[in-house]
Amino acid sequence: EPEVTQTPSHQVTQMGQEVILRCVPISNHLYFYWYRQILGQKVEFLVSFYNNEISEKSEIFDDQFSVERPDGSNFTLKIRSTKLEDSAMYFCASRAPLAGGENEQYFGPGTRLTVT
Amino acid sequence: AQSVTQLGSHVSVSEGALVLLRCNYSSSVPPYLFWYVQYPNQGLQLLLKYTTGATLVKGINGFEAEFKKSETSFHLTKPSAHMSDAAEYFCAVSNNQGGKLIFGQGTELSVKP
């Protein structure tokens, strides 16, 4: 069964450093999402992406964050200058077009980001 | 704005007992409702979803949920718990097909032998 993959599974970085979290969505999917979950808190929406541009973003997704689809398979989340409060589990999700009623988002296993 | 409240951050049941995980939502538009399960070190997996039509929705692994508009609820049930059901369960709402998901805080289900 096709699945969303994410690398790395765990990333440790120092405050102020740039990190790139990588996701490989399911191959025929066209809609992509990033969510995060700070330990002990809710899963929160960060951004959605379609047709090479951001569809929607939350208040969390400020100028320190960016997303990119650098090639036909990867979808990345970059944090330019990490803060301690960016420590969280980051989930990537992807979704097929809506034709046929398909609206399920498929999630990857997550990348645990630890900022020290 | 939409929101989701899951009552009980931790629920413990005995194997074979009824599982009931509670979810209430707030939405100004007809909601699309979802239950996801997360096993340790894995991603979120869709259990079931309500979009339109029948209000009783059946999902994988014997779970089902009923959309009750008058109560703004979407509680998840399973008649008989199995040890393998131990996991974290998330209720989520969206305001359109394929839109961003707004999650509840999650309920950790423990199953005792």
XYZ file of C-alpha atoms in Angstrom:
229
model
C 0.000 0.000 0.000
C 1.417 3.423 -0.883
C 2.510 5.534 2.058
C 3.904 8.935 2.921
C 7.498 8.835 4.111
C 9.444 11.396 6.100
C 13.136 11.875 6.791
C 14.832 12.082 9.147
C 12.836 10.396 11.882
C 14.637 12.474 14.505
C 16.569 15.710 14.035
C 18.521 17.467 16.754
C 19.687 20.991 16.044
C 21.009 24.005 17.887
C 18.964 27.138 18.334
C 19.440 29.509 15.399
C 20.303 26.788 12.908
C 18.352 26.069 9.746
C 16.622 22.721 9.360
C 14.932 21.082 6.406
C 12.387 18.368 7.000
C 11.692 16.145 4.051
C 8.590 14.315 2.937
C 7.834 12.047 0.018
C 4.062 12.140 -0.582
C 2.089 9.385 -2.266
C 2.915 9.544 -5.960
C -0.437 10.562 -7.488
C -1.320 13.032 -4.755
C -1.453 16.743 -5.535
C -2.265 18.368 -2.187
C 0.311 18.542 0.566
C 0.206 19.573 4.188
C 2.430 20.097 7.210
C 1.195 19.747 10.768
C 3.079 19.773 14.048
C 2.498 18.453 17.538
C 4.331 19.949 20.474
C 4.718 17.359 23.210
C 1.518 17.075 25.202
C -0.431 19.410 22.929
C -2.799 19.131 19.971
C -1.791 18.381 16.422
C -1.783 21.821 14.736
C -2.112 22.740 11.070
C 0.805 24.671 9.629
C 0.361 24.957 5.873
C -1.263 23.452 2.810
C 0.282 23.463 -0.665
C -1.150 22.878 -4.116
C 0.018 23.611 -7.627
C 3.356 24.908 -6.388
C 1.928 27.496 -4.086
C 0.641 27.829 -0.552
C -3.139 27.371 -0.352
C -3.530 28.220 3.301
C -1.294 28.821 6.298
C -1.801 29.212 9.995
C -0.569 31.937 12.319
C 2.251 29.614 13.354
C 3.631 29.592 9.808
C 5.536 32.881 9.953
C 8.477 34.152 7.898
C 10.782 31.631 9.541
C 8.980 28.815 7.766
C 8.897 27.969 4.091
C 7.767 25.024 1.990
C 8.948 23.818 -1.344
C 8.426 21.050 -3.816
C 11.914 21.004 -5.315
C 11.256 18.117 -7.666
C 8.438 15.785 -8.631
C 8.615 13.701 -5.500
C 9.798 15.639 -2.441
C 7.957 18.189 -0.314
C 10.059 20.056 2.224
C 9.528 22.262 5.246
C 12.356 24.647 6.095
C 12.784 26.495 9.346
C 15.355 29.246 8.822
C 16.435 29.985 12.371
C 15.138 27.459 14.840
C 13.878 28.417 18.283
C 13.480 26.245 21.347
C 9.708 26.398 20.893
C 9.992 24.807 17.445
C 10.727 21.496 19.171
C 7.848 19.242 18.121
C 6.820 16.283 15.992
C 6.248 17.449 12.419
C 3.829 15.475 10.257
C 3.546 15.643 6.511
C 0.307 14.634 4.805
C -0.840 14.324 1.224
C -4.147 13.952 -0.534
C -5.401 12.948 -3.959
C -7.681 15.197 -6.036
C -11.289 15.259 -4.899
C -12.775 13.447 -7.892
C -14.758 10.454 -6.711
C -15.183 11.827 -3.206
C -11.664 11.088 -2.072
C -10.766 13.586 0.623
C -8.611 11.623 3.008
C -5.276 13.010 4.073
C -2.584 10.365 4.403
C -0.021 11.098 7.085
C 3.628 10.234 7.343
C 5.243 8.855 10.517
C 6.592 12.248 11.533
C 9.964 13.857 12.192
C 10.770 14.626 15.797
C 12.651 17.939 15.882
C 14.579 18.768 19.025
C 16.068 22.252 19.315
C 18.717 22.667 22.000
C -13.885 29.082 13.642
C -13.870 25.367 14.190
C -12.743 23.468 17.250
C -12.763 19.950 18.661
C -12.921 18.793 22.262
C -12.119 15.250 23.271
C -13.319 14.387 26.754
C -10.715 12.400 28.649
C -7.058 12.444 27.749
C -6.741 8.848 28.913
C -9.313 6.050 28.809
C -8.684 2.576 30.173
C -10.892 -0.447 29.414
C -10.639 -4.177 29.922
C -10.198 -6.490 26.968
C -13.638 -7.357 25.612
C -15.297 -4.270 27.089
C -17.011 -1.479 25.189
C -14.803 1.331 23.962
C -16.306 4.829 23.969
C -14.172 7.822 23.073
C -15.953 11.154 23.155
C -15.626 13.977 20.668
C -17.566 17.226 20.465
C -17.035 19.786 17.770
C -17.851 23.371 17.026
C -18.411 24.500 13.460
C -20.331 27.305 11.788
C -20.665 25.282 8.586
C -21.613 21.644 7.998
C -18.619 19.741 9.313
C -16.547 16.969 7.871
C -15.511 14.771 10.785
C -12.678 12.291 11.148
C -11.178 9.885 13.635
C -7.480 9.071 13.324
C -5.444 6.523 15.285
C -1.757 6.765 16.063
C 0.207 3.708 17.136
C 3.600 4.235 18.786
C 6.246 5.558 16.384
C 3.787 5.623 13.502
C 1.860 8.281 11.617
C -1.811 9.106 11.886
C -4.064 6.531 10.238
C -7.641 7.269 9.271
C -10.159 5.114 11.145
C -13.328 6.578 9.668
C -14.873 9.768 8.366
C -18.212 11.488 8.042
C -18.820 13.769 5.100
C -22.497 13.573 4.145
C -25.240 10.970 4.145
C -25.611 8.227 6.715
C -24.847 9.489 10.189
C -23.577 6.141 11.475
C -20.182 5.566 9.957
C -18.268 2.323 10.082
C -14.509 2.234 9.931
C -11.616 -0.148 10.106
C -10.891 -2.564 12.952
C -14.544 -2.722 14.071
C -14.825 0.950 15.044
C -17.826 3.111 14.278
C -18.965 6.634 15.039
C -22.264 8.448 14.910
C -22.659 12.040 13.810
C -25.241 13.754 16.012
C -25.828 17.273 14.811
C -28.145 18.199 17.692
C -25.439 17.242 20.183
C -22.501 18.415 18.033
C -20.896 15.079 18.770
C -19.011 12.382 16.888
C -18.230 9.741 19.500
C -16.152 6.711 18.565
C -17.230 3.246 19.730
C -16.193 -0.363 19.461
C -18.262 -3.135 21.050
C -15.344 -5.235 22.271
C -11.857 -3.920 22.937
C -8.800 -5.825 21.834
C -5.279 -5.450 23.177
C -4.177 -4.228 19.757
C -6.534 -1.225 20.060
C -4.195 0.428 22.564
C -3.139 3.654 20.861
C -3.791 7.387 20.733
C -7.010 8.469 19.032
C -7.604 11.877 17.492
C -10.893 13.435 16.449
C -10.680 16.121 13.754
C -12.980 18.479 11.890
C -12.704 20.233 8.560
C -14.968 22.778 6.910
C -14.632 21.383 3.413
C -13.525 18.341 1.554
C -9.791 18.172 1.700
C -9.352 21.285 3.830
C -7.083 21.672 6.816
C -7.852 19.428 9.759
C -8.504 20.860 13.200
C -7.627 18.241 15.784
C -8.702 17.530 19.313
C -6.076 16.971 21.954
C -6.199 13.209 21.615
C -7.275 10.352 23.865
C -4.884 7.615 24.845
C -6.654 4.268 25.023
C -5.239 1.558 27.280
C -6.589 -1.999 27.178
C -6.091 -4.194 30.234
C -5.966 -7.984 29.910
